[in-house]
XYZ file of C-alpha atoms in Angstrom:
464
model
C 32.087 -15.323 -17.650
C 29.952 -12.224 -18.194
C 31.220 -9.198 -20.058
C 29.786 -5.792 -20.914
C 31.720 -4.073 -23.695
C 31.471 -0.365 -24.571
C 27.807 -0.207 -23.562
C 25.629 2.865 -23.981
C 22.273 3.281 -22.216
C 19.767 5.998 -23.069
C 16.682 6.582 -20.915
C 14.104 9.309 -21.548
C 16.452 10.839 -24.085
C 19.314 11.086 -21.571
C 22.595 9.264 -22.100
C 23.451 7.368 -18.918
C 26.111 4.674 -19.178
C 28.505 5.733 -21.917
C 31.208 3.419 -23.310
C 30.811 1.285 -20.182
C 32.787 -1.955 -19.834
C 32.872 -4.523 -17.018
C 33.966 -8.155 -16.852
C 32.823 -10.782 -14.332
C 34.789 -14.001 -14.122
C 33.534 -17.427 -13.086
C 33.550 -17.845 -9.313
C 33.086 -14.128 -8.657
C 30.053 -12.959 -6.682
C 29.581 -9.193 -6.623
C 27.934 -6.544 -4.498
C 27.296 -3.291 -6.367
C 27.286 -0.111 -4.288
C 27.341 3.639 -4.804
C 25.274 6.768 -4.163
C 21.545 6.913 -4.887
C 21.050 7.456 -8.611
C 24.536 6.241 -9.558
C 23.232 3.500 -11.885
C 23.215 0.365 -9.727
C 19.728 -0.802 -10.691
C 20.260 0.156 -14.339
C 23.369 -2.039 -14.381
C 21.302 -5.027 -13.228
C 18.733 -4.176 -15.902
C 21.487 -4.209 -18.548
C 22.630 -7.676 -17.498
C 19.080 -9.024 -17.242
C 18.178 -7.663 -20.683
C 15.487 -5.390 -19.265
C 17.293 -2.379 -20.737
C 18.170 -2.275 -24.438
C 21.698 -1.359 -25.472
C 21.689 0.891 -28.566
C 25.466 0.460 -28.625
C 27.817 -2.101 -27.107
C 27.871 -5.828 -26.428
C 26.668 -8.109 -23.655
C 28.400 -11.491 -23.627
C 27.597 -14.593 -21.523
C 29.793 -17.681 -21.682
C 26.827 -19.850 -20.649
C 24.502 -18.694 -23.462
C 25.284 -20.290 -26.812
C 22.110 -20.396 -28.898
C 22.499 -20.173 -32.674
C 19.530 -17.842 -33.205
C 18.240 -14.754 -31.395
C 15.169 -16.703 -30.252
C 17.316 -19.479 -28.792
C 19.574 -17.026 -26.976
C 16.565 -15.115 -25.649
C 14.991 -18.335 -24.309
C 18.260 -19.312 -22.644
C 18.558 -15.904 -20.973
C 15.026 -16.221 -19.626
C 15.890 -19.590 -18.081
C 19.412 -18.931 -16.877
C 19.212 -15.319 -15.653
C 16.719 -14.372 -12.943
C 16.317 -10.750 -11.888
C 14.347 -9.661 -8.814
C 13.873 -5.864 -8.828
C 13.718 -3.856 -5.614
C 10.065 -3.047 -6.302
C 9.003 -6.397 -7.716
C 6.168 -6.311 -5.174
C 4.691 -3.312 -7.008
C 4.798 -5.242 -10.290
C 3.031 -8.193 -8.696
C 0.268 -6.071 -7.185
C -0.167 -3.865 -10.264
C -1.007 -6.988 -12.270
C -4.185 -7.280 -10.213
C -6.597 -4.966 -12.023
C -8.064 -2.183 -9.923
C -6.106 -2.968 -6.752
C -5.523 0.075 -4.554
C -3.690 0.701 -1.290
C -6.596 0.424 1.157
C -7.761 -2.782 -0.530
C -5.072 -4.613 1.382
C -7.458 -4.213 4.310
C -10.864 -3.856 2.595
C -10.530 -6.590 -0.036
C -11.272 -9.641 2.097
C -12.935 -12.240 -0.108
C -12.265 -10.360 -3.364
C -11.869 -13.125 -5.953
C -9.532 -10.967 -8.065
C -6.874 -11.154 -5.341
C -4.894 -14.387 -5.785
C -3.681 -16.661 -3.050
C 0.053 -17.043 -2.503
C -0.226 -20.600 -3.814
C -1.635 -19.296 -7.112
C 1.139 -16.710 -7.451
C 3.774 -19.447 -7.078
C 2.072 -21.815 -9.516
C 3.873 -25.122 -9.983
C 6.911 -23.745 -8.175
C 4.985 -24.001 -4.906
C 5.152 -27.790 -5.102
C 8.966 -27.648 -5.106
C 9.355 -25.734 -1.836
C 9.483 -28.873 0.280
C 12.371 -30.223 -1.819
C 14.818 -27.448 -0.863
C 16.439 -27.029 2.571
C 14.918 -23.591 3.123
C 15.547 -22.074 6.570
C 12.459 -21.931 8.759
C 12.269 -18.125 8.784
C 12.282 -18.093 4.953
C 9.589 -20.766 4.764
C 6.264 -19.639 3.339
C 4.304 -22.847 3.872
C 2.206 -21.297 6.630
C 0.765 -18.578 4.396
C 0.388 -20.392 1.060
C -3.398 -20.159 1.337
C -3.540 -16.469 2.253
C -4.411 -13.709 -0.220
C -1.257 -11.857 -1.312
C -2.656 -8.615 0.106
C -2.687 -10.190 3.563
C 1.107 -10.505 3.607
C 3.572 -8.047 5.051
C 6.121 -6.428 2.753
C 8.841 -8.716 4.089
C 6.691 -11.794 3.510
C 5.926 -10.727 -0.062
C 9.651 -10.365 -0.721
C 10.194 -13.957 0.419
C 7.450 -15.163 -1.949
C 9.018 -13.396 -4.925
C 12.512 -14.660 -4.131
C 11.412 -18.267 -3.729
C 9.262 -18.094 -6.869
C 12.283 -16.923 -8.876
C 14.606 -19.711 -7.769
C 12.034 -22.501 -7.624
C 10.724 -21.965 -11.147
C 14.162 -23.043 -12.375
C 17.521 -22.790 -10.643
C 19.289 -20.023 -12.601
C 22.905 -19.702 -13.612
C 22.915 -16.019 -12.640
C 20.790 -14.416 -9.909
C 20.462 -10.606 -9.872
C 19.073 -9.120 -6.648
C 18.251 -5.425 -6.262
C 18.265 -4.479 -2.546
C 17.246 -7.996 -1.438
C 17.557 -7.311 2.303
C 15.360 -4.206 2.534
C 12.235 -4.821 4.599
C 13.464 -8.083 6.125
C 13.851 -8.562 9.867
C 17.224 -9.571 11.315
C 16.628 -13.335 11.373
C 15.257 -13.306 7.826
C 18.288 -11.341 6.600
C 20.586 -13.880 8.229
C 18.668 -16.763 6.683
C 18.590 -15.082 3.272
C 22.390 -14.811 3.428
C 22.606 -18.533 4.169
C 20.105 -19.335 1.406
C 22.090 -17.332 -1.151
C 25.253 -19.109 0.007
C 23.432 -22.436 -0.439
C 22.390 -21.583 -4.010
C 25.902 -20.442 -4.903
C 27.794 -23.366 -3.391
C 25.351 -26.206 -4.116
C 24.023 -25.210 -7.535
C 26.823 -22.944 -8.773
C 24.524 -19.922 -9.057
C 26.495 -16.722 -9.640
C 25.306 -13.784 -7.528
C 25.241 -10.054 -8.296
C 23.365 -7.944 -5.775
C 22.857 -4.256 -5.035
C 23.160 -3.167 -1.427
C 24.395 -0.289 0.737
C 25.181 -1.420 4.224
C 23.977 -4.878 5.255
C 26.098 -7.816 6.247
C 26.489 -9.928 3.119
C 26.379 -13.591 2.150
C 29.752 -15.221 2.725
C 30.152 -16.006 -0.997
C 30.319 -12.306 -1.928
C 33.971 -11.724 -2.820
C 33.967 -8.652 -5.083
C 32.643 -5.100 -4.751
C 31.879 -2.702 -7.603
C 31.491 0.988 -6.738
C 29.518 3.147 -9.169
C 29.249 6.917 -9.302
C 27.325 8.842 -11.957
C 26.948 5.756 -14.187
C 30.664 5.005 -14.253
C 32.958 2.672 -12.344
C 34.641 4.474 -9.466
C 36.378 1.411 -8.080
C 36.564 -2.367 -7.778
C 37.560 -4.170 -4.607
C 38.171 -7.667 -3.366
C 35.952 -7.963 -0.323
C 35.018 -10.327 2.444
C 31.698 -10.015 4.283
C 31.609 -8.246 7.603
C 30.564 -10.325 10.621
C 26.907 -10.195 11.479
C 25.833 -7.766 14.168
C 23.527 -8.908 16.898
C 20.300 -6.910 16.985
C 19.737 -5.231 20.304
C 17.128 -2.744 21.415
C 18.615 0.262 23.210
C 15.231 1.834 23.899
C 13.184 1.369 27.049
C 10.486 -1.266 26.462
C 6.776 -0.926 27.107
C 6.833 2.543 28.652
C 5.652 5.959 27.550
C 5.897 9.617 28.417
C 3.500 11.777 30.370
C 2.204 14.194 27.726
C -1.259 14.311 26.179
C -2.262 10.902 24.771
C -2.028 10.927 20.968
C -2.723 7.225 20.378
C -4.528 4.856 22.766
C -5.153 1.215 21.895
C -6.889 -1.224 24.222
C -7.271 -4.992 23.837
C -6.744 -4.826 20.078
C -7.400 -7.989 18.096
C -6.748 -8.285 14.365
C -7.925 -11.493 12.747
C -8.509 -12.539 9.130
C -10.631 -15.671 9.049
C -8.574 -18.172 11.121
C -5.378 -16.122 11.007
C -4.731 -13.991 14.101
C -2.279 -11.146 13.483
C -2.552 -9.448 16.886
C -4.514 -10.052 20.064
C -4.714 -8.472 23.526
C -2.588 -5.581 22.276
C -2.475 -2.494 24.507
C -0.469 0.670 23.875
C -0.503 4.364 24.735
C 1.576 6.954 22.895
C 1.868 10.441 24.376
C 2.633 13.739 22.712
C 6.359 14.104 22.094
C 7.114 10.376 22.479
C 9.673 8.715 20.227
C 8.649 5.083 19.700
C 10.046 2.190 17.678
C 7.926 -0.773 16.653
C 10.057 -3.880 16.288
C 9.194 -7.456 15.430
C 9.410 -10.204 12.844
C 8.008 -9.864 9.336
C 4.275 -10.488 9.563
C 3.973 -9.585 13.257
C 1.521 -6.757 12.463
C 3.653 -3.588 12.519
C 2.432 -2.127 9.228
C -1.122 -3.285 9.937
C -0.981 -1.371 13.221
C 0.105 1.733 11.297
C -2.946 1.282 9.057
C -5.143 1.327 12.164
C -3.613 4.593 13.306
C -3.550 6.220 9.857
C -7.270 5.561 9.368
C -6.909 3.088 6.501
C -8.059 -0.120 8.188
C -11.827 -0.785 8.502
C -11.348 -2.824 11.698
C -10.296 0.360 13.492
C -13.969 1.308 13.811
C -14.826 -1.833 15.751
C -11.807 -1.693 18.060
C -10.975 0.436 21.079
C -8.709 2.980 19.409
C -8.433 6.653 20.326
C -6.576 9.208 18.186
C -5.935 12.692 19.541
C -8.422 12.021 22.323
C -11.322 10.836 20.131
C -12.382 7.245 19.699
C -12.459 5.920 16.139
C -16.005 5.513 14.893
C -17.392 8.356 17.006
C -18.253 10.495 13.985
C -14.843 11.994 13.277
C -13.801 12.643 9.677
C -11.114 10.347 8.288
C -9.627 13.310 6.429
C -9.485 15.437 9.569
C -7.441 12.660 11.198
C -5.092 12.332 8.246
C -4.459 16.085 8.194
C -2.768 15.758 11.585
C -0.482 12.888 10.575
C 2.124 12.032 7.954
C 3.051 8.562 6.753
C 5.984 7.113 4.797
C 6.231 3.414 4.044
C 6.698 0.713 1.418
C 2.939 0.605 0.906
C 3.139 3.928 -0.940
C 5.410 2.357 -3.557
C 3.653 -1.011 -3.759
C 0.325 0.668 -4.518
C 1.598 3.677 -6.497
C -1.156 4.773 -8.889
C -0.304 4.226 -12.588
C -1.142 7.863 -13.372
C 1.519 8.979 -10.887
C 4.506 7.366 -12.573
C 4.245 9.673 -15.594
C 4.544 12.751 -13.389
C 7.834 14.243 -12.381
C 8.803 13.958 -8.715
C 7.995 17.662 -8.293
C 4.569 17.263 -9.926
C 3.820 14.208 -7.782
C 4.526 16.123 -4.565
C 2.510 19.136 -5.760
C -0.440 16.925 -6.761
C -0.749 15.677 -3.178
C 0.049 18.981 -1.457
C -1.902 21.434 -3.578
C -1.846 24.150 -0.908
C 1.800 23.780 0.036
C 4.279 26.629 -0.002
C 6.708 26.511 -2.934
C 9.523 27.792 -0.747
C 9.034 24.863 1.639
C 9.441 22.402 -1.211
C 12.521 24.243 -2.473
C 14.052 24.061 1.004
C 13.549 20.288 1.052
C 15.006 19.948 -2.431
C 18.061 21.911 -1.319
C 18.485 19.925 1.910
C 18.390 16.520 0.203
C 20.271 17.628 -2.907
C 17.235 16.607 -4.954
C 17.944 18.992 -7.833
C 19.394 16.034 -9.732
C 16.105 14.128 -9.849
C 13.186 16.350 -8.788
C 12.195 17.005 -12.419
C 12.659 13.398 -13.570
C 9.606 11.228 -14.199
C 8.667 9.031 -11.246
C 9.010 5.955 -13.468
C 12.676 6.837 -14.038
C 13.689 7.339 -10.407
C 16.081 5.001 -8.682
C 14.870 3.212 -5.558
C 16.675 5.717 -3.337
C 15.372 8.715 -5.293
C 11.824 7.357 -5.073
C 12.210 6.971 -1.311
C 13.483 10.556 -1.025
C 10.509 11.827 -3.035
C 8.119 10.164 -0.572
C 10.095 11.515 2.395
C 9.991 15.076 1.065
C 6.277 14.705 0.426
C 5.840 13.589 4.052
C 7.777 16.537 5.471
C 6.328 19.278 3.261
C 3.849 20.370 5.916
C 4.240 20.090 9.689
C 2.251 17.327 11.376
C 1.544 16.334 14.975
C 2.284 12.640 14.418
C 4.857 11.071 12.094
C 4.503 7.411 11.120
C 7.741 6.320 9.468
C 7.776 2.727 8.202
C 11.419 1.870 7.376
C 12.211 5.430 6.192
C 15.939 4.765 5.722
C 15.529 1.869 3.299
C 17.265 2.277 -0.095
C 19.110 5.394 1.104
C 22.886 5.669 0.753
C 24.947 6.834 3.738
C 24.897 10.500 2.694
C 21.126 10.592 2.341
C 20.686 8.742 5.633
C 22.700 11.504 7.266
C 20.604 14.132 5.470
C 17.405 12.532 6.779
C 18.835 12.320 10.298
C 19.887 15.982 10.206
C 16.469 17.015 8.958
C 14.733 15.200 11.789
C 17.153 16.703 14.296
C 16.449 20.246 13.144
C 12.729 19.968 12.331
C 11.321 17.433 14.800
C 9.800 19.665 17.463
C 9.610 18.556 21.089
C 5.816 18.188 20.868
C 5.903 16.191 17.621
C 5.261 12.480 18.139
C 7.303 9.935 16.185
C 6.610 6.224 15.648
C 9.263 4.394 13.674
C 9.231 0.875 12.236
C 12.731 -0.469 11.781
C 14.790 -3.642 11.821
C 18.082 -1.878 12.589
C 19.567 -1.169 15.979
C 21.313 2.031 14.821
C 17.931 3.607 14.020
C 16.643 2.711 17.474
C 19.664 4.200 19.201
C 19.360 7.534 17.406
C 15.655 8.159 17.115
C 13.639 6.457 19.810
C 13.144 6.576 23.556
C 10.865 3.553 23.818
C 10.388 0.283 21.961
C 7.268 -1.800 21.460
C 8.038 -5.403 20.535
C 5.353 -7.084 18.471
C 4.638 -10.752 17.866
C 1.739 -12.933 16.831
C 1.657 -14.357 20.322
C 0.651 -11.077 21.995
């Protein structure tokens, strides 16, 4: 049994949860939902002990130490919390690591191997019946910066449960960034932990199919309970691609890639990859975690050094022909998980408004105000970046992307962390502002996104 009694939470001088109470009985496994900024992540932080309660009580039936030190040690062992942006925490621990170093840092001894990140827990992997698509054995000896965002999430999840099987597992948006098969396998793995080891599950999520053990739903709104429901998971939906594969339009070529090969030491990410994107095309890149989708974006967005040695043309000019990297970037906009994973420490002290202004120094204030109004961002635009919820942080990056018009939009999972209302707001914005000549390339793992926003799909795999 877990119980929160009359809890009060204060962050940055603002009172959030006020006289909040919630009780979780043995055998209950919860999904917590609600609008962006409603307090879902903060609730997990309360339970994990990450957030201090100036008032109220937090009671666990499975923690019975006589002293504060004993109870604290038991909580560390028995309660495991994986934040939505745990990847950022992992990477920020590596001193001096910056976004482009994912591609430039080959051989940098400061960047640990996956095996080193796991520590002794890595030796236990073979002792658990982990589904093949959740297995990380094949990249244990890679640097962590070589992994895709989905692969990094698997590493963090397995590290948490292999260090010591917890009594309570708290997961903040665990399915974001995972491909369909990995989401299915994660559901089965969570079910395995719950049924075999008696691990109690509380997870935050908006819209995914859920593990079969999830039997309760808590709905939050403005840091208060709006409702509680008994729930059963929806059946899984088969991923299908409604777009037309491996075709393109007839406009001016914006991106041309010929016989691309991406290889790190003995690891081949892509080979014999050919692709042409024309002006006004709407493309979706689909594929398993680690198939090279985000790496391909880095080639296009002028962040990857291998682009200079490959046959890549952007806006009619071959990379490495003397063009300025900044001239290329001025014609494109990018949104993706990389921007959060490698967020500069100096940025988190800024407000969301200051962050956007710092990047777009010449932008029109009225344009920013229009975006704030469209996304209803008045509630968080003047909050510090460090205090934003996952959805609010995603909206800040989206607004930053859209502040000035670009010829090419690279959107890497733009809908992740967004509640249904904000997904609709983003869709409406694209519908009204995406001009016919604007080119869109979208990375997604969801069929609904493909159906609405793309004309063509490009399937990616390591076997290409």
